[in-house]
XYZ file of N, CA and C in Angstrom:
828
model
N -39.089 32.607 3.419
C -38.761 32.236 4.797
C -38.218 30.809 4.869
N -38.918 29.915 4.160
C -38.476 28.520 4.191
C -37.139 28.355 3.474
N -36.960 29.129 2.391
C -35.675 29.071 1.694
C -34.547 29.550 2.606
N -34.814 30.609 3.345
C -33.804 31.110 4.286
C -33.495 30.065 5.350
N -34.523 29.324 5.787
C -34.325 28.290 6.805
C -33.409 27.191 6.277
N -33.684 26.741 5.053
C -32.854 25.687 4.470
C -31.428 26.180 4.235
N -31.298 27.410 3.746
C -29.963 27.950 3.519
C -29.180 28.072 4.821
N -29.878 28.442 5.901
C -29.210 28.582 7.195
C -28.744 27.232 7.719
N -29.628 26.231 7.641
C -29.297 24.903 8.171
C -28.139 24.282 7.395
N -28.270 24.234 6.089
C -27.235 23.579 5.293
C -25.993 24.454 5.148
N -26.160 25.774 5.280
C -24.982 26.634 5.340
C -24.169 26.377 6.594
N -24.886 26.136 7.714
C -24.183 25.793 8.953
C -23.462 24.453 8.812
N -24.111 23.491 8.130
C -23.448 22.204 7.894
C -22.211 22.381 7.016
N -22.325 23.252 6.000
C -21.165 23.518 5.143
C -20.037 24.169 5.936
N -20.390 25.086 6.844
C -19.363 25.713 7.686
C -18.696 24.686 8.598
N -19.495 23.725 9.092
C -18.927 22.685 9.957
C -17.937 21.818 9.190
N -18.309 21.424 7.970
C -17.401 20.614 7.167
C -16.167 21.416 6.753
N -16.363 22.719 6.496
C -15.207 23.565 6.189
C -14.285 23.689 7.395
N -14.882 23.746 8.588
C -14.073 23.802 9.805
C -13.257 22.518 9.961
N -13.861 21.370 9.609
C -13.120 20.114 9.657
C -11.927 20.149 8.706
N -12.142 20.696 7.502
C -11.037 20.793 6.563
C -9.969 21.765 7.007
N -10.402 22.864 7.631
C -9.437 23.873 8.079
C -8.586 23.391 9.248
N -9.032 22.325 9.929
C -8.224 21.795 11.025
C -6.858 21.341 10.524
N -6.832 20.770 9.318
C -5.554 20.354 8.762
C -4.737 21.513 8.238
N -5.418 22.597 7.823
C -4.701 23.753 7.281
C -4.219 24.699 8.372
N -4.942 24.740 9.492
C -4.563 25.664 10.568
C -3.230 25.307 11.208
N -2.805 24.065 11.046
C -1.547 23.648 11.659
C -0.368 24.432 11.078
N -0.508 24.884 9.832
C 0.596 25.592 9.185
C 0.660 27.061 9.584
N -0.282 27.527 10.402
C -0.232 28.892 10.920
C 0.576 28.983 12.211
N 0.900 27.837 12.805
C 1.653 27.823 14.055
C 3.122 28.139 13.793
N 3.706 28.898 14.705
C 5.091 29.342 14.514
C 6.071 28.177 14.502
N 5.851 27.198 15.386
C 6.791 26.074 15.453
C 6.658 25.159 14.237
N 5.470 25.097 13.658
C 5.318 24.327 12.425
C 6.022 25.038 11.271
N 5.891 26.354 11.215
C 6.598 27.119 10.190
C 8.109 26.991 10.340
N 8.584 26.948 11.591
C 10.016 26.746 11.818
C 10.454 25.362 11.344
N 9.590 24.359 11.551
C 9.909 23.007 11.083
C 9.977 22.956 9.566
N 9.020 23.625 8.907
C 9.048 23.684 7.440
C 10.309 24.390 6.951
N 10.700 25.433 7.666
C 11.933 26.144 7.312
C 13.146 25.232 7.428
N 13.159 24.392 8.471
C 14.254 23.438 8.643
C 14.308 22.460 7.481
N 13.148 21.924 7.090
C 13.112 21.001 5.955
C 13.574 21.692 4.673
N 13.185 22.958 4.515
C 13.588 23.696 3.315
C 15.099 23.905 3.278
N 15.683 24.271 4.419
C 17.135 24.452 4.479
C 17.868 23.135 4.235
N 17.312 22.048 4.763
C 17.905 20.737 4.511
C 17.839 20.399 3.025
N 16.734 20.761 2.393
C 16.620 20.556 0.956
C 17.631 21.376 0.174
N 17.871 22.619 0.619
C 18.877 23.448 -0.041
C 20.271 22.842 0.103
N 20.571 22.284 1.276
C 21.879 21.648 1.475
C 22.049 20.457 0.536
N 21.000 19.642 0.415
C 21.071 18.516 -0.515
C 21.149 18.996 -1.957
N 20.483 20.108 -2.247
C 20.543 20.664 -3.606
C 21.964 21.088 -3.961
N 22.639 21.763 -3.033
C 24.024 22.186 -3.282
C 24.919 20.969 -3.501
N 24.726 19.947 -2.657
C 25.513 18.720 -2.841
C 25.199 18.069 -4.179
N 23.921 18.078 -4.561
C 23.545 17.508 -5.850
C 24.135 18.267 -7.022
N 24.221 19.601 -6.906
C 24.832 20.404 -7.973
C 26.308 20.064 -8.116
N 26.998 19.906 -6.988
C 28.419 19.549 -7.035
C 28.606 18.195 -7.709
N 27.775 17.238 -7.330
C 27.872 15.910 -7.943
C 27.534 15.979 -9.426
N 26.536 16.807 -9.793
C 26.167 16.948 -11.206
C 27.318 17.529 -12.015
N 28.054 18.466 -11.434
C 29.214 19.045 -12.122
C 30.286 17.983 -12.340
N 30.544 17.156 -11.319
C 31.533 16.083 -11.474
C 31.062 15.060 -12.506
N 29.753 14.757 -12.500
C 29.219 13.831 -13.509
C 29.433 14.373 -14.915
N 29.175 15.670 -15.078
C 29.357 16.290 -16.395
C 30.824 16.276 -16.811
N 31.713 16.522 -15.846
C 33.148 16.508 -16.160
C 33.610 15.122 -16.582
N 33.123 14.103 -15.891
C 33.509 12.729 -16.244
C 32.953 12.349 -17.612
N 31.691 12.727 -17.882
C 31.106 12.416 -19.183
C 31.767 13.217 -20.303
N 32.279 14.396 -19.962
C 32.953 15.219 -20.970
C 34.228 14.537 -21.471
N 34.886 13.806 -20.576
C 36.090 13.083 -20.980
C 35.764 11.970 -21.959
N 34.531 11.437 -21.857
C 34.107 10.379 -22.769
C 33.369 10.922 -23.991
N 33.218 12.248 -24.062
C 32.550 12.857 -25.206
C 31.044 12.764 -25.178
N 30.459 12.523 -24.011
C 29.001 12.397 -23.912
C 28.374 13.479 -23.047
N 29.104 14.521 -22.746
C 28.603 15.555 -21.841
C 27.595 16.446 -22.555
N 26.606 16.904 -21.798
C 25.604 17.842 -22.305
C 25.431 18.935 -21.252
N 26.112 20.051 -21.478
C 26.055 21.150 -20.512
C 24.650 21.735 -20.443
N 23.962 21.763 -21.573
C 22.599 22.299 -21.598
C 21.669 21.477 -20.709
N 21.753 20.152 -20.826
C 20.907 19.285 -19.996
C 21.229 19.451 -18.524
N 22.512 19.544 -18.202
C 22.906 19.740 -16.804
C 22.382 21.062 -16.266
N 22.478 22.121 -17.069
C 21.984 23.431 -16.626
C 20.473 23.404 -16.406
N 19.748 22.718 -17.295
C 18.290 22.620 -17.132
C 17.939 21.844 -15.870
N 18.667 20.764 -15.601
C 18.409 19.980 -14.392
C 18.697 20.788 -13.129
N 19.765 21.567 -13.151
C 20.078 22.420 -11.997
C 18.989 23.469 -11.806
N 18.486 24.017 -12.907
C 17.403 25.008 -12.813
C 16.131 24.371 -12.261
N 15.833 23.150 -12.694
C 14.684 22.424 -12.142
C 14.841 22.224 -10.639
N 16.034 21.824 -10.225
C 16.273 21.627 -8.802
C 16.146 22.910 -8.007
N 16.580 24.032 -8.595
C 16.478 25.323 -7.904
C 15.019 25.693 -7.665
N 14.193 25.569 -8.704
C 12.778 25.897 -8.541
C 12.088 24.919 -7.591
N 12.446 23.634 -7.696
C 11.836 22.643 -6.806
C 12.187 22.919 -5.355
N 13.438 23.252 -5.102
C 13.872 23.523 -3.736
C 13.239 24.801 -3.192
N 12.951 25.752 -4.076
C 12.335 27.006 -3.640
C 10.861 26.836 -3.305
N 10.221 25.804 -3.864
C 8.766 25.689 -3.757
C 8.286 24.531 -2.893
N 9.169 23.645 -2.440
C 8.698 22.476 -1.692
C 8.062 22.851 -0.358
N 8.415 23.991 0.198
C 7.823 24.410 1.466
C 6.700 25.406 1.323
N 6.352 25.773 0.079
C 5.339 26.809 -0.152
C 4.130 26.261 -0.902
N 4.378 25.627 -2.048
C 3.286 25.193 -2.918
C 2.356 24.179 -2.253
N 2.855 23.142 -1.543
C 1.914 22.203 -0.913
C 0.939 22.868 0.050
N 1.414 23.809 0.855
C 0.539 24.486 1.818
C -0.472 25.365 1.092
N -0.014 26.137 0.111
C -0.916 27.015 -0.632
C -1.967 26.214 -1.393
N -1.552 25.115 -2.007
C -2.491 24.287 -2.755
C -3.519 23.644 -1.837
N -3.078 23.202 -0.673
C -4.002 22.586 0.280
C -5.022 23.607 0.790
N -4.570 24.800 1.132
C -5.487 25.844 1.595
C -6.458 26.259 0.492
N -5.974 26.285 -0.746
C -6.857 26.628 -1.860
C -7.964 25.589 -2.022
N -7.619 24.302 -1.897
C -8.631 23.245 -2.020
C -9.665 23.338 -0.902
N -9.235 23.655 0.307
C -10.173 23.798 1.419
C -11.096 24.991 1.184
N -10.541 26.113 0.735
C -11.360 27.294 0.454
C -12.337 27.035 -0.692
N -11.868 26.331 -1.726
C -12.741 25.994 -2.850
C -13.870 25.077 -2.411
N -13.560 24.118 -1.551
C -14.601 23.216 -1.058
C -15.640 23.965 -0.232
N -15.208 24.920 0.570
C -16.138 25.706 1.382
C -17.075 26.523 0.492
N -16.524 27.184 -0.516
C -17.351 27.969 -1.437
C -18.325 27.084 -2.201
N -17.848 25.931 -2.656
C -18.701 25.008 -3.404
C -19.833 24.467 -2.534
N -19.553 24.179 -1.265
C -20.586 23.669 -0.362
C -21.676 24.708 -0.124
N -21.287 25.973 0.039
C -22.286 27.030 0.222
C -23.138 27.202 -1.034
N -22.533 27.075 -2.203
C -23.313 27.159 -3.441
C -24.284 25.989 -3.556
N -23.834 24.804 -3.158
C -24.724 23.643 -3.181
C -25.883 23.804 -2.208
N -25.608 24.351 -1.024
C -26.678 24.555 -0.043
C -27.697 25.571 -0.548
N -27.224 26.626 -1.221
C -28.162 27.605 -1.790
C -28.992 26.983 -2.905
N -28.357 26.148 -3.742
C -29.085 25.470 -4.810
C -30.110 24.499 -4.244
N -29.738 23.780 -3.195
C -30.667 22.850 -2.557
C -31.832 23.596 -1.919
N -31.565 24.744 -1.312
C -32.632 25.535 -0.698
C -33.596 26.065 -1.750
N -33.098 26.445 -2.924
C -33.981 26.893 -4.003
C -34.898 25.773 -4.453
N -34.361 24.563 -4.537
C -35.191 23.435 -4.934
C -36.234 23.083 -3.896
N -35.896 23.246 -2.619
C -36.845 22.921 -1.569
C -37.936 23.980 -1.432
N -37.678 25.201 -1.878
C -38.639 26.282 -1.681
C -39.586 26.448 -2.860
N -39.552 25.530 -3.834
C -40.452 25.644 -4.975
C -41.896 25.487 -4.535
N -42.175 24.445 -3.737
C -43.516 24.209 -3.216
C -43.562 24.726 -1.792
N -43.704 26.032 -1.644
C -43.610 26.645 -0.325
C -44.769 26.233 0.564
N -45.972 26.183 0.001
C -47.138 25.842 0.820
C -47.084 24.397 1.281
N -46.659 23.504 0.373
C -46.581 22.098 0.763
C -45.531 21.859 1.825
N -44.381 22.508 1.700
C -43.332 22.357 2.705
C -43.769 22.933 4.047
N -44.485 24.066 4.020
C -44.944 24.668 5.272
C -45.962 23.774 5.959
N -46.876 23.193 5.164
C -47.868 22.289 5.746
C -47.201 21.070 6.365
N -46.203 20.534 5.672
C -45.493 19.369 6.212
C -44.758 19.717 7.494
N -44.171 20.911 7.528
C -43.460 21.331 8.732
C -44.405 21.488 9.911
N -45.596 22.087 9.666
C -46.576 22.242 10.746
C -47.116 20.890 11.191
N -47.363 20.004 10.233
C -47.862 18.677 10.596
C -46.839 17.917 11.416
N -45.569 18.060 11.061
C -44.533 17.398 11.837
C -44.377 17.989 13.217
N -44.617 19.294 13.339
C -44.454 19.940 14.635
C -45.539 19.539 15.615
N -46.777 19.340 15.101
C -47.898 19.023 15.982
C -48.292 17.553 15.928
N -47.440 16.705 15.348
C -47.760 15.281 15.281
C -47.606 14.653 16.655
N -48.341 13.583 16.867
C -48.268 12.856 18.129
C -46.971 12.063 18.158
N -46.218 12.213 19.224
C -44.908 11.571 19.294
C -45.009 10.059 19.336
N -46.159 9.542 19.722
C -46.295 8.095 19.793
C -46.322 7.440 18.432
N -46.596 8.226 17.381
C -46.640 7.663 16.037
C -45.260 7.510 15.405
N -44.254 8.058 16.047
C -42.900 7.982 15.513
C -42.357 6.568 15.710
N -41.875 5.968 14.613
C -41.361 4.610 14.659
C -39.876 4.625 14.325
N -39.121 4.011 15.172
C -37.686 3.881 14.941
C -37.426 2.455 14.471
N -37.196 2.301 13.183
C -36.960 0.981 12.622
C -35.477 0.638 12.697
N -35.192 -0.625 12.434
C -33.800 -1.078 12.443
C -33.002 -0.400 11.334
N -33.645 -0.187 10.189
C -32.956 0.475 9.082
C -32.577 1.906 9.438
N -33.513 2.628 10.087
C -33.214 4.002 10.485
C -32.057 4.050 11.480
N -32.041 3.086 12.404
C -30.967 3.040 13.391
C -29.625 2.755 12.724
N -29.616 1.786 11.804
C -28.378 1.475 11.090
C -27.935 2.639 10.206
N -28.910 3.342 9.626
C -28.576 4.495 8.791
C -27.928 5.601 9.614
N -28.435 5.845 10.802
C -27.847 6.870 11.653
C -26.443 6.474 12.112
N -26.253 5.170 12.394
C -24.919 4.698 12.783
C -23.934 4.867 11.622
N -24.380 4.506 10.407
C -23.510 4.667 9.237
C -23.206 6.138 8.973
N -24.207 6.996 9.180
C -23.998 8.437 8.995
C -22.954 8.958 9.982
N -23.080 8.552 11.245
C -22.105 8.976 12.254
C -20.717 8.426 11.935
N -20.653 7.198 11.432
C -19.366 6.599 11.069
C -18.678 7.409 9.973
N -19.438 7.808 8.942
C -18.856 8.586 7.845
C -18.329 9.926 8.333
N -19.129 10.612 9.155
C -18.724 11.931 9.639
C -17.478 11.821 10.511
N -17.461 10.832 11.416
C -16.326 10.681 12.328
C -15.058 10.307 11.562
N -15.187 9.415 10.574
C -14.000 8.993 9.832
C -13.415 10.143 9.019
N -14.271 10.919 8.360
C -13.782 12.076 7.609
C -13.206 13.122 8.556
N -13.810 13.241 9.736
C -13.325 14.200 10.732
C -11.884 13.885 11.128
N -11.617 12.629 11.463
C -10.260 12.258 11.867
C -9.294 12.278 10.681
N -9.802 11.993 9.479
C -8.935 12.081 8.296
C -8.477 13.507 8.059
N -9.378 14.470 8.261
C -9.012 15.875 8.079
C -8.049 16.346 9.161
N -8.186 15.807 10.367
C -7.279 16.203 11.445
C -5.840 15.785 11.127
N -5.664 14.568 10.651
C -4.308 14.060 10.423
C -3.732 14.455 9.069
N -4.561 15.011 8.179
C -4.071 15.314 6.834
C -3.015 16.415 6.839
N -3.136 17.377 7.757
C -2.117 18.417 7.856
C -0.768 17.846 8.250
N -0.766 16.893 9.192
C 0.481 16.241 9.572
C 1.064 15.418 8.441
N 0.188 14.761 7.660
C 0.671 13.986 6.517
C 1.333 14.900 5.491
N 0.730 16.070 5.268
C 1.326 17.015 4.322
C 2.672 17.526 4.826
N 2.797 17.682 6.135
C 4.080 18.091 6.715
C 5.139 17.021 6.481
N 4.756 15.762 6.638
C 5.686 14.663 6.366
C 6.075 14.646 4.888
N 5.111 14.925 4.034
C 5.406 14.948 2.599
C 6.447 16.007 2.256
N 6.371 17.157 2.914
C 7.369 18.196 2.649
C 8.749 17.768 3.131
N 8.791 17.030 4.247
C 10.072 16.505 4.716
C 10.634 15.479 3.735
N 9.750 14.634 3.196
C 10.196 13.645 2.212
C 10.638 14.329 0.920
N 9.926 15.396 0.533
C 10.293 16.106 -0.690
C 11.687 16.685 -0.638
N 12.132 17.078 0.564
C 13.488 17.622 0.694
C 14.547 16.571 0.372
N 14.229 15.292 0.582
C 15.205 14.234 0.321
C 15.503 14.080 -1.165
N 14.569 14.484 -2.014
C 14.762 14.331 -3.456
C 15.583 15.462 -4.063
N 15.931 16.459 -3.271
C 16.666 17.595 -3.814
C 18.092 17.234 -4.211
N 18.585 16.103 -3.739
C 19.909 15.649 -4.152
C 19.872 15.045 -5.551
N 18.750 14.458 -5.925
C 18.658 13.754 -7.206
C 18.193 14.645 -8.346
N 17.351 15.647 -8.056
C 16.780 16.470 -9.133
C 17.849 17.207 -9.940
N 18.860 17.847 -9.315
C 19.875 18.539 -10.131
C 20.679 17.600 -11.020
N 20.670 16.331 -10.699
C 21.433 15.352 -11.471
C 20.588 14.686 -12.545
N 19.315 15.097 -12.652
C 18.470 14.594 -13.731
C 17.591 13.427 -13.366
N 17.641 12.969 -12.131
C 16.798 11.845 -11.705
C 15.548 12.414 -11.023
N 14.483 12.545 -11.795
C 13.273 13.226 -11.309
C 12.093 12.283 -11.100
N 12.288 10.982 -11.252
C 11.159 10.059 -11.098
C 10.585 10.108 -9.686
N 11.462 10.086 -8.692
C 10.989 10.135 -7.310
C 10.295 11.445 -6.986
N 10.825 12.546 -7.504
C 10.207 13.846 -7.239
C 8.863 13.975 -7.954
N 8.749 13.403 -9.151
C 7.459 13.415 -9.847
C 6.413 12.634 -9.068
N 6.808 11.501 -8.502
C 5.884 10.733 -7.676
C 5.502 11.510 -6.425
N 6.445 12.252 -5.875
C 6.149 13.083 -4.703
C 5.118 14.155 -5.042
N 5.235 14.769 -6.204
C 4.258 15.779 -6.614
C 2.868 15.165 -6.765
N 2.808 13.945 -7.293
C 1.516 13.265 -7.406
C 0.914 13.002 -6.028
N 1.749 12.674 -5.052
C 1.248 12.436 -3.703
C 0.685 13.706 -3.084
N 1.350 14.838 -3.301
C 0.840 16.112 -2.782
C -0.492 16.461 -3.436
N -0.583 16.268 -4.751
C -1.841 16.531 -5.457
C -2.937 15.604 -4.953
N -2.587 14.342 -4.665
C -3.578 13.391 -4.163
C -4.115 13.815 -2.801
N -3.256 14.345 -1.934
C -3.713 14.814 -0.623
C -4.703 15.962 -0.780
N -4.385 16.909 -1.644
C -5.278 18.058 -1.854
C -6.587 17.618 -2.513
N -6.502 16.691 -3.478
C -7.718 16.178 -4.113
C -8.592 15.438 -3.113
N -7.966 14.651 -2.249
C -8.723 13.925 -1.229
C -9.398 14.882 -0.264
N -8.696 15.947 0.132
C -9.284 16.931 1.042
C -10.517 17.580 0.433
N -10.490 17.839 -0.874
C -11.642 18.457 -1.539
C -12.773 17.458 -1.745
N -12.442 16.276 -2.273
C -13.480 15.327 -2.669
C -14.156 14.675 -1.477
N -13.415 14.353 -0.424
C -14.023 13.681 0.718
C -15.104 14.533 1.362
N -14.782 15.783 1.664
C -15.757 16.654 2.315
C -16.900 16.996 1.375
N -16.615 17.151 0.083
C -17.680 17.450 -0.877
C -18.657 16.292 -0.990
N -18.145 15.064 -1.085
C -19.033 13.899 -1.153
C -19.825 13.730 0.132
N -19.203 14.029 1.262
C -19.925 13.940 2.528
C -21.073 14.942 2.567
N -20.846 16.146 2.071
C -21.898 17.160 2.061
C -22.981 16.814 1.043
N -22.597 16.272 -0.112
C -23.591 15.829 -1.087
C -24.461 14.715 -0.517
N -23.838 13.803 0.220
C -24.622 12.762 0.873
C -25.570 13.315 1.914
N -25.129 14.350 2.618
C -25.996 14.986 3.612
C -27.202 15.640 2.954
N -27.008 16.258 1.794
C -28.134 16.858 1.075
C -29.098 15.796 0.555
N -28.561 14.637 0.174
C -29.402 13.563 -0.358
C -30.079 12.766 0.745
N -29.508 12.771 1.941
C -29.963 11.918 3.040
C -31.436 12.118 3.410
N -31.965 13.356 3.527
C -33.379 13.496 3.929
C -34.354 12.909 2.920
N -34.058 13.019 1.618
C -34.969 12.508 0.608
C -34.816 11.021 0.363
N -33.599 10.531 0.397
C -33.337 9.114 0.150
C -32.157 8.704 1.024
N -32.452 8.063 2.125
C -31.418 7.731 3.094
C -30.386 6.778 2.508
N -30.848 5.817 1.700
C -29.929 4.805 1.184
C -28.940 5.414 0.192
N -29.439 6.250 -0.720
C -28.542 6.901 -1.672
C -27.602 7.875 -0.969
N -28.131 8.592 0.019
C -27.286 9.511 0.774
C -26.159 8.793 1.483
N -26.472 7.632 2.071
C -25.424 6.848 2.729
C -24.400 6.337 1.725
N -24.885 5.959 0.528
C -23.957 5.492 -0.499
C -22.957 6.561 -0.901
N -23.437 7.796 -1.052
C -22.544 8.893 -1.423
C -21.564 9.187 -0.292
N -22.054 9.171 0.953
C -21.172 9.463 2.084
C -20.139 8.359 2.289
N -20.544 7.107 2.104
C -19.582 6.014 2.225
C -18.544 6.064 1.102
N -18.952 6.577 -0.058
C -18.000 6.703 -1.165
C -16.898 7.703 -0.853
N -17.166 8.639 0.057
C -16.135 9.623 0.405
C -14.920 8.963 1.045
N -15.123 7.828 1.696
C -13.999 7.128 2.314
C -13.157 6.351 1.301
N -13.667 6.222 0.066
C -12.946 5.474 -0.960
C -12.131 6.374 -1.878
N -12.152 7.679 -1.626
C -11.422 8.609 -2.499
C -9.924 8.305 -2.540
N -9.241 8.086 -1.386
C -7.799 7.785 -1.467
C -7.492 6.519 -2.251
N -8.317 5.481 -2.084
C -8.055 4.219 -2.784
C -8.263 4.373 -4.284
N -9.313 5.085 -4.691
C -9.563 5.287 -6.118
C -8.476 6.163 -6.734
N -8.043 7.181 -6.012
C -6.961 8.037 -6.518
C -5.682 7.239 -6.711
N -5.445 6.291 -5.820
C -4.238 5.469 -5.919
C -4.247 4.624 -7.191
N -5.443 4.190 -7.634
C -5.524 3.387 -8.843
C -5.107 4.167 -10.085
N -5.191 5.493 -10.009
C -4.822 6.335 -11.146
C -3.494 7.054 -10.919
N -2.673 6.512 -10.032
C -1.336 7.044 -9.828
C -1.242 8.164 -8.830
N -2.345 8.531 -8.175
C -2.329 9.599 -7.174
C -2.430 8.967 -5.795
N -1.287 8.563 -5.274
C -1.235 7.896 -3.979
C -1.035 8.939 -2.895
N -1.972 9.002 -1.927
C -1.890 10.007 -0.862
C -1.083 9.539 0.337
N -0.609 8.294 0.321
C 0.196 7.807 1.434
C 1.625 8.323 1.310
N 2.339 8.280 2.430
C 3.715 8.777 2.456
C 4.655 7.634 2.105
N 5.255 7.727 0.947
C 6.179 6.685 0.510
C 7.430 7.330 -0.067
N 8.553 6.735 0.233
C 9.829 7.194 -0.313
C 10.253 6.220 -1.394
N 10.679 6.747 -2.521
C 11.160 5.913 -3.610
C 12.540 5.381 -3.244
N 12.568 4.175 -2.679
C 13.816 3.606 -2.200
C 14.773 3.313 -3.350
N 14.249 2.974 -4.522
C 15.131 2.724 -5.659
C 15.900 3.985 -6.030
N 15.223 5.131 -5.941
C 15.907 6.395 -6.238
C 16.992 6.680 -5.211
N 16.694 6.408 -3.933
C 17.683 6.642 -2.879
C 18.884 5.722 -3.053
N 18.634 4.434 -3.340
C 19.725 3.477 -3.539
C 20.561 3.867 -4.750
N 19.880 4.290 -5.817
C 20.611 4.689 -7.024
C 21.489 5.904 -6.757
N 20.961 6.867 -5.997
C 21.746 8.064 -5.673
C 22.960 7.709 -4.824
N 22.777 6.798 -3.864
C 23.890 6.386 -3.009
C 24.958 5.655 -3.814
N 24.522 4.755 -4.694
C 25.475 4.011 -5.523
C 26.259 4.944 -6.441
N 25.557 5.910 -7.006
C 26.236 6.867 -7.887
C 27.266 7.692 -7.130
N 26.920 8.109 -5.912
C 27.861 8.890 -5.103
C 29.109 8.076 -4.772
N 28.925 6.784 -4.448
C 30.070 5.922 -4.139
C 30.952 5.741 -5.368
N 30.329 5.481 -6.518
C 31.107 5.302 -7.750
C 31.841 6.576 -8.142
N 31.173 7.732 -7.922
C 31.824 9.001 -8.239
C 33.036 9.232 -7.345
N 32.899 8.885 -6.065
C 34.024 9.037 -5.135
C 35.200 8.168 -5.563
N 34.910 6.943 -5.983
C 35.981 6.064 -6.456
C 36.650 6.623 -7.707
N 35.835 7.182 -8.612
C 36.401 7.731 -9.849
C 37.301 8.926 -9.563
N 36.870 9.795 -8.645
C 37.682 10.953 -8.282
C 38.974 10.513 -7.618
N 38.888 9.485 -6.746
C 40.090 8.986 -6.071
C 41.083 8.407 -7.072
N 40.571 7.685 -8.076
C 41.471 7.133 -9.092
C 42.104 8.240 -9.927
N 41.323 9.278 -10.228
C 41.856 10.388 -11.024
C 42.956 11.127 -10.275
N 42.793 11.246 -8.958
C 43.809 11.918 -8.147
C 45.093 11.108 -8.135
N 44.958 9.773 -8.037
C 46.144 8.918 -8.040
C 46.866 8.977 -9.389
């Protein structure tokens, strides 16, 4: 009975945290959001076609100098084709998978925690009865308990708002990813590789933040200070990921954009001279 009680309580908490994570994923079920993703995908295809044309001209110019590699150009075009086909699909699927995995993991943790709490069934039942019939005047609210509750509310609220805006951030990332479709067919993949790391960082943050928050919640009743430490650590996931190259912020590789623009201008001049 007591095990069922613990599983119910912490299972409900796991469902609540899963609901917070699903807030960012549910945005992609809306028709107008899907239409926006479709627009970004079509824009990426347009840039891909332009990039293929430029790649062909680059290969032709290099062929005159004896440095052309048709195999490399074909591989780059194939990379761009797959990238353009997946920029509107893989980020959403990966994000939903991380949310589903976090929900399953939280329920398993709650069941494991309930098993540990139900080992001493008689002692837990006695404590529950003693707490139920205790005199309310003996309850003391210390400054530490008050600060702990404030910190707990701060962690929950901050993760809550982070999950709300994460779906919009992922939508922006897909729009930014479409901009790199001009460079990938031409062999410049540094910006697109960084974009993939950013998408992975968003999904990792979605999984780790809610998981650490739930782990802190499980630790909180037994040790408030350690539980708060784990929950506060959930807010540091994006910063720690950034130290290892997984930046979850939206950034455009301006050097890649400038390089692509300069190359296009130089190519136009070369074609104009060849025509003359």
